């Protein structure tokens, strides 16, 4: 697809392949048709299911309010695609323009979108991970299996890891009236994503709802009985937790192994892309026919120091899918960058938690509205003298205001009095994030080589 009229021919008769029957993959397919693409469209997915929504898997499904099989994503329009479900991509030949499948088939492309997302990180000891009752939660099948275990009324559930997913699982267990222990290596739940100041509030919430929360510890071993069922877990503090269901919630691994040896700039942190979602090859040269979107993509963002951000956020997947679809059908002068401010939400222990920006980049936090004691507040994060993120607990109506501060690179601390009372002399405090060399459950932020101090960006949002 080179030379005069190449884009027109691509639009009429080209071949576009989407690897990843995910939220990003489906929305990209729809966006391609919206953009007028009339050629052949193939969507490849390693799961047998059509694209489904993931947030309900750790919320409504575990509470018995919806079945895992009823979480399919709504179709915004017909996509007229060939669906290759239940077969994984196993390799990529960039020179030949071919995606190789695990069943031995090959699918040619003129443009390729990779939206393979992430998978749950398993328990590292393989024999222990195979014990009956040791589960992870990422897929629809994972959620259905865990819901069945909770329906059976286990004696005690052990959740390993108190990130957002682990905390939501613990919340569902307590809402069902099930005993649950949470083991977290950090000093508090959510500390990797929101810092220790906010994490301390999350810890109080969990303990008040009856969670046996163990922080600053790691699970060192899982033990099973003669029938191969998990029965106990040993912790690094010498204690033992008797349990018959263990949910491993230690974060995610990006699905890039199938790209090894392809020449694409892909690795454990994801696929490196430019701001228009075009993938880099291993030499750092941007490709013009391969794009990435969703959890697997790492894109530089001008609002965050041109650092590469890989974000496991629902809205990010949708936004990148649309950007990638538009750019792969456009001339260079018509391409647009992905510059939306990341946002995220969680519901746990009766509280709605929402965030904008990248709180995990912050070094300081200021509670600008409400109070930590009331558990109804907004916390604003600062980095190198500017607002970098904000989080709300049951106070989400204020977040659009703080999103605008992030978009306009407003100074931190904010130079105005807030609507809620602000005690005299209140100052920002250390946000208390864990040592960055220790793996956490927050969004991945990888330094790109640019210093946020090199320039100050004025951002004009599309909306």
Tab-separated table of C-alpha atoms in Angstrom, residues 57-59 62 136-138 159 161-171 190 247-251 312 344 346 348 441:
chain	number	residue	atom	x	y	z
A	57	UNK	CA	-16.041	-9.479	36.572
A	58	UNK	CA	-14.690	-8.354	39.954
A	59	UNK	CA	-17.886	-6.587	40.993
A	62	UNK	CA	-18.763	-12.004	42.172
A	136	UNK	CA	-6.704	-15.766	39.444
A	137	UNK	CA	-9.189	-13.198	38.130
A	138	UNK	CA	-8.831	-11.691	34.702
A	159	UNK	CA	-6.592	-12.770	48.598
A	161	UNK	CA	-2.429	-8.633	46.803
A	162	UNK	CA	-4.453	-5.551	47.749
A	163	UNK	CA	-4.433	-3.599	44.521
A	164	UNK	CA	-7.739	-2.556	42.990
A	165	UNK	CA	-8.751	-6.035	41.832
A	166	UNK	CA	-7.705	-7.727	45.063
A	167	UNK	CA	-9.543	-5.122	47.121
A	168	UNK	CA	-12.696	-5.484	45.006
A	169	UNK	CA	-12.586	-9.261	45.490
A	170	UNK	CA	-12.249	-8.794	49.250
A	171	UNK	CA	-15.170	-6.355	49.184
A	190	UNK	CA	-3.855	0.556	46.968
A	247	UNK	CA	-7.147	-15.698	44.812
A	248	UNK	CA	-3.782	-14.570	43.445
A	249	UNK	CA	-4.023	-10.864	42.610
A	250	UNK	CA	-0.439	-9.848	41.931
A	251	UNK	CA	-0.950	-7.623	38.923
A	312	UNK	CA	-4.809	-0.691	32.375
A	344	UNK	CA	-10.092	5.192	36.445
A	346	UNK	CA	-13.405	1.362	41.422
A	348	UNK	CA	-15.364	-1.315	47.007
A	441	UNK	CA	-0.213	-2.696	41.477
